[in-house]
Short mmCIF file of C-alpha atoms in Angstrom, two decimals:
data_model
loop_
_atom_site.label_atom_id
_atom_site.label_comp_id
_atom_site.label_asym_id
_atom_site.label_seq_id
_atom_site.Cartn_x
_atom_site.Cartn_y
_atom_site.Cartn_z
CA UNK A 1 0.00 0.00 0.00
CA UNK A 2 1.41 3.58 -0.94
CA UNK A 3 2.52 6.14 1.10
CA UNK A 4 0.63 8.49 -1.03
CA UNK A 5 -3.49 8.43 -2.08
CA UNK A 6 -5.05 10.23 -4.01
CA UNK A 7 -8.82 10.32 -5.22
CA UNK A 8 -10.41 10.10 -7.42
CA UNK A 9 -8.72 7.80 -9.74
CA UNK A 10 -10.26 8.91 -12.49
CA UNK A 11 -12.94 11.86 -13.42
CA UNK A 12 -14.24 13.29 -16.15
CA UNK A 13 -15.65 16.66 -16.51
CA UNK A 14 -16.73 18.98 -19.29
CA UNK A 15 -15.28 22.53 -19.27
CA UNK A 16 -17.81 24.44 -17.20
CA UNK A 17 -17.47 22.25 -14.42
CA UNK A 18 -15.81 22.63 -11.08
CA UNK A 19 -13.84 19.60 -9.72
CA UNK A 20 -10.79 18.90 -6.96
CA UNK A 21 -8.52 16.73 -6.41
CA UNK A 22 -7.24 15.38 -3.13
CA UNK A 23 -4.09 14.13 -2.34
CA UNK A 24 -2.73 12.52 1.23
CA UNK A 25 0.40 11.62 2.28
CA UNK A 26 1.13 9.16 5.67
CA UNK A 27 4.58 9.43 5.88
CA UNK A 28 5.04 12.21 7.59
CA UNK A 29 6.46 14.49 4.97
CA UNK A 30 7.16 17.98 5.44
CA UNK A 31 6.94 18.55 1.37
CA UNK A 32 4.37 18.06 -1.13
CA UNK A 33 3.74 18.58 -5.15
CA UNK A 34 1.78 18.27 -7.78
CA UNK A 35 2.57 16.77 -11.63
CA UNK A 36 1.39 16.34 -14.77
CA UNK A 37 2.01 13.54 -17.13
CA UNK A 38 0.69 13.57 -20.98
CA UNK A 39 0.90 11.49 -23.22
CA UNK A 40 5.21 11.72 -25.11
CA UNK A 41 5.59 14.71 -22.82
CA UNK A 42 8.39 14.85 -19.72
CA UNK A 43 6.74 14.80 -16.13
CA UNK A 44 5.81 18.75 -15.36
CA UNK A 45 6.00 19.70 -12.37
CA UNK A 46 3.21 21.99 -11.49
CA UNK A 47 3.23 23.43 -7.78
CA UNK A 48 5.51 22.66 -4.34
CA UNK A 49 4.64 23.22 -1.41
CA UNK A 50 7.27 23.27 1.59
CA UNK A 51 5.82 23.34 5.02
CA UNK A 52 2.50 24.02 3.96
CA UNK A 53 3.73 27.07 2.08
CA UNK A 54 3.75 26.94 -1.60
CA UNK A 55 7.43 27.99 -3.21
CA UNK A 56 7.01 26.93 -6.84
CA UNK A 57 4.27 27.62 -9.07
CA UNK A 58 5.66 26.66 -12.35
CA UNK A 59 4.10 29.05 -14.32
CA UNK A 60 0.72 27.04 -14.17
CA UNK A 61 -2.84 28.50 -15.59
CA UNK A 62 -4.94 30.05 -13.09
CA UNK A 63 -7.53 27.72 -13.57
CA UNK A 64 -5.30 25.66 -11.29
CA UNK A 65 -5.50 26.23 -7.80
CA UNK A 66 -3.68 24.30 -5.70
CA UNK A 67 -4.57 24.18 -1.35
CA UNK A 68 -2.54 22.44 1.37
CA UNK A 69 -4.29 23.22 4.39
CA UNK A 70 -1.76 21.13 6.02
CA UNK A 71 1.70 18.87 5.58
CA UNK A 72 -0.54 15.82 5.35
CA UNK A 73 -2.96 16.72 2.47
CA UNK A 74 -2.68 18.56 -0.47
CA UNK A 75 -5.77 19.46 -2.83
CA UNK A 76 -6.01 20.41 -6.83
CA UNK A 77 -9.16 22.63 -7.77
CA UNK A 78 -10.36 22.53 -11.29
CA UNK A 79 -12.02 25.24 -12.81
CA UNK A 80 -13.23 26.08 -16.70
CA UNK A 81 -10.20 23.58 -17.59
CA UNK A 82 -9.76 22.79 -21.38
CA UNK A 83 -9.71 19.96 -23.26
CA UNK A 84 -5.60 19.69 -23.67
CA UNK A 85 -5.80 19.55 -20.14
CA UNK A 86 -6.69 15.67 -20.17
CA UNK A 87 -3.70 13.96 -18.29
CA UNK A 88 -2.43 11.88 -15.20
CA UNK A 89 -1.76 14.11 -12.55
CA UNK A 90 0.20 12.44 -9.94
CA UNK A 91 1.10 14.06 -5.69
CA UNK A 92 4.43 13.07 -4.53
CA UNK A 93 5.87 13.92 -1.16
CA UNK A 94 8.96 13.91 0.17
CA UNK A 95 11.17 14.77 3.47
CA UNK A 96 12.91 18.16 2.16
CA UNK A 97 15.31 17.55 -0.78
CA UNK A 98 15.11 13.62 -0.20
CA UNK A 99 13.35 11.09 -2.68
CA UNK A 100 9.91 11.89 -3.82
CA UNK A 101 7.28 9.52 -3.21
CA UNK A 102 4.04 9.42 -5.92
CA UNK A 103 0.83 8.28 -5.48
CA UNK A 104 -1.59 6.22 -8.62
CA UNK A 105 -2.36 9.29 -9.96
CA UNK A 106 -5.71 10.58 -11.50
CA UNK A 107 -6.69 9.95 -14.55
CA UNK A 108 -8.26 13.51 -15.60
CA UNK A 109 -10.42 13.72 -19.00
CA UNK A 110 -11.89 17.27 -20.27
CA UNK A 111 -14.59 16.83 -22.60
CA UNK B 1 16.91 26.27 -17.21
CA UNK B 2 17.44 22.68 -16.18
CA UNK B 3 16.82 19.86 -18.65
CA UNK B 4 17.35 16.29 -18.82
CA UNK B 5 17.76 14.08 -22.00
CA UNK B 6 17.03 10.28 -22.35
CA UNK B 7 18.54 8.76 -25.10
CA UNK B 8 15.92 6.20 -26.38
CA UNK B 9 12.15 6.49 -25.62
CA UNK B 10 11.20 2.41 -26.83
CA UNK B 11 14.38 -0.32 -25.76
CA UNK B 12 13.04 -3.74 -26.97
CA UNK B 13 15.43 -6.65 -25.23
CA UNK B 14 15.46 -10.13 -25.29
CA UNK B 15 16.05 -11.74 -21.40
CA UNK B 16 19.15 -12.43 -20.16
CA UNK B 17 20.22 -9.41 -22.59
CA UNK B 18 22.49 -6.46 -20.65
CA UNK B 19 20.60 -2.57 -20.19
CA UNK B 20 22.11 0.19 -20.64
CA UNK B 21 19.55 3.67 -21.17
CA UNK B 22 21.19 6.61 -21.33
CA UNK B 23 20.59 10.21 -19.11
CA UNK B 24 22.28 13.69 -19.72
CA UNK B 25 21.35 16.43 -17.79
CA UNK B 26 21.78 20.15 -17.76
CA UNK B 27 22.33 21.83 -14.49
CA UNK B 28 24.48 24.64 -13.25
CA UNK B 29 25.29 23.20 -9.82
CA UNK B 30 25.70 20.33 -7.67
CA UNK B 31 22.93 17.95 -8.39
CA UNK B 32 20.94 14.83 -6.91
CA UNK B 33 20.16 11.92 -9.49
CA UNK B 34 17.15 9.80 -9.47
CA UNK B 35 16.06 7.29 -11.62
CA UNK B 36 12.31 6.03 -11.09
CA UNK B 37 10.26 3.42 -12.53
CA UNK B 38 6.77 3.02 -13.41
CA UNK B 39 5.79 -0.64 -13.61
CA UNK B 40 2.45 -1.73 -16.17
CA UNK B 41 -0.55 -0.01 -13.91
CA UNK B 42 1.62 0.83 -11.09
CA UNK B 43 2.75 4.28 -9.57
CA UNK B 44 6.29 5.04 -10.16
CA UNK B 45 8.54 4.30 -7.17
CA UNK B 46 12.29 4.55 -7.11
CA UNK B 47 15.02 2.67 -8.18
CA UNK B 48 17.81 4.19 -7.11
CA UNK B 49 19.28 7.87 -6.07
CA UNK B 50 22.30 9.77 -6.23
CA UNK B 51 23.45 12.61 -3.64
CA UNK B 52 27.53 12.21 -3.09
CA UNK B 53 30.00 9.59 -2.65
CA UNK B 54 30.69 6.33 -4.54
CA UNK B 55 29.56 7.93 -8.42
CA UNK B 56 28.53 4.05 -8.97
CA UNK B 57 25.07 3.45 -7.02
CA UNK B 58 23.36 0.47 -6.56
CA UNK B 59 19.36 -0.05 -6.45
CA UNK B 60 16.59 -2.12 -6.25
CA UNK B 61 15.78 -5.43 -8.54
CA UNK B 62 20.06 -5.36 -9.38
CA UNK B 63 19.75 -2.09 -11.05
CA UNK B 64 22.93 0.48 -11.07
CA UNK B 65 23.92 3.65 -12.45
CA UNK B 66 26.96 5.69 -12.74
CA UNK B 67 27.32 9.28 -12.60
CA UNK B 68 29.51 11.13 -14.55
CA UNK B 69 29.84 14.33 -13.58
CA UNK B 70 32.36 15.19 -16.88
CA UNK B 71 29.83 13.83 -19.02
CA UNK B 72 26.73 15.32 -16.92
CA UNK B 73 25.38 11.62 -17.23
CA UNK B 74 23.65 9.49 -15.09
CA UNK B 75 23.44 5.79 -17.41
CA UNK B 76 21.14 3.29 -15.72
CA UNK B 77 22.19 -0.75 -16.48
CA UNK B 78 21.53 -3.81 -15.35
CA UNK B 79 23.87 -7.11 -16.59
CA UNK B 80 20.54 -9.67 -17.75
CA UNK B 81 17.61 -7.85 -17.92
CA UNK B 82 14.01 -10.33 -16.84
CA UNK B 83 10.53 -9.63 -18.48
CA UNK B 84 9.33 -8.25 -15.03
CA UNK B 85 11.45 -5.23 -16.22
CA UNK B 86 9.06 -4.01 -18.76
CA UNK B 87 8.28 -0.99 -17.62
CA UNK B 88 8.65 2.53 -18.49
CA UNK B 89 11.80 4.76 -16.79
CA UNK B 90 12.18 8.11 -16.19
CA UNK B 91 15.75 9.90 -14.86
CA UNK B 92 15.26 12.99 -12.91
CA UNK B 93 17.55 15.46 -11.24
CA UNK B 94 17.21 18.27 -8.84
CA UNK B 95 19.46 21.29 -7.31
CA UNK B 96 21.81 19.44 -4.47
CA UNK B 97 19.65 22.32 -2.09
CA UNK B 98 16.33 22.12 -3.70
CA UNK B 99 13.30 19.95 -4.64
CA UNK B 100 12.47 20.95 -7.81
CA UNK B 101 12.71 17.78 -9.60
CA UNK B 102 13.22 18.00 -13.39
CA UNK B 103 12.51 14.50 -15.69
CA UNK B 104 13.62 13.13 -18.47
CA UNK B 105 10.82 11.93 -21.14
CA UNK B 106 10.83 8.82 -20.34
CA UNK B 107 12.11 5.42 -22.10
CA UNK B 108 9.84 2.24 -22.62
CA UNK B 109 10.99 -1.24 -22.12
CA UNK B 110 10.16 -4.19 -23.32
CA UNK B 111 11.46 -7.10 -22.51
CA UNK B 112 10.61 -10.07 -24.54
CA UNK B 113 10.07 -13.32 -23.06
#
């Protein structure tokens, strides 16, 4: 069993709709982030958070809004997202600069 | 800006045939290495990491990479490679002070049986 959850697995949502994603970590990381994966594209890292404080945004749409209200949980909200927008979007955690752990992922489609 | 380049994106091996994928990154600094794995419907998980010391690390599942810091590489092999490997592998660095964790594309492997 990971480290790392995160729900749902997989949604689907048209482009009006509002959606979030959860993550939670039980390792007791002080560091949190958030990824996307598409399809023949690198792993993008998307937001960090560091003691519940967010230091890197990596130049990520607003319709993206990331919340941690804490070290343990980490949340994506979806808003008026686009179709190119369909991908995997994994959490990973980690102790400071130490490996990264990554949860299943979700499996996001914009119709 | 950082960047990291792997060599191949599809390695198709027979078993009991040797691994060798390339990684070259591009960093200013001193740097941690990482190569992860993502296994058919699993979540990726590592395989093994670099931070200082012995350039030549060992990881799980016989795995082992050596970093080169002339050549800014970081090659991941293994001697006789076993279908379980199939999987797809990504090589990722960050800052030696930071957590910004930059990947490579990716390279698939197939191992045939």
């Amino acid at each position: 069993e990971t480290g790392v959850t995160q729900t749902p697995r997989h949604l689907v949502m048209g482009m009006t709709n509002k959606k979030s994603l959860k993550c939670e970590q039980h390792l007791g990381h002080n560091a949190m982030y958030w990824y996307k994966q598409s399809a023949k594209k690198p792993l993008e890292l998307m937001f960090v958070y560091n003691f519940k404080e967010q230091t890197e945004n990596n130049s990520v749409p607003s319709r993206f809004s990331p919340e941690c209200p804490n070290s343990s949980h980490l949340f994506l909200h979806l808003h008026t997202l686009q179709p190119e927008d369909s991908a995997l979007y994994l959490c990973a955690s980690s102790q400071g600069v130490n490996e990264q752990f990554f949860g299943p992922g979700t499996r996001l489609t914009v119709l | 800006a950082q960047s990291v380049s792997q060599h191949n994106h599809h390695v198709i091996l027979s078993e009991a045939a040797s691994l060798e994928l390339g990684c070259n990154y591009s960093y200013g600094g001193t740097v941690n290495l990482f190569w992860y794995v993502q296994y058919p419907g699993q979540h990726l998980q590592l395989l093994l990491k670099y931070f200082s010391g012995d350039p030549l690390v060992k990881g799980i599942k016989g795995f082992e990479a050596e970093f080169i810091k002339s050549k800014f590489s970081f090659n991941l092999r293994k001697p006789s490679v076993q279908w379980s490997d199939t999987a797809e592998y990504f090589c990722a660095v960050t800052g030696s002070y930071g957590n910004k964790l930059v990947f490579g594309a990716g390279t698939i492997l197939r191992v045939k049986s």
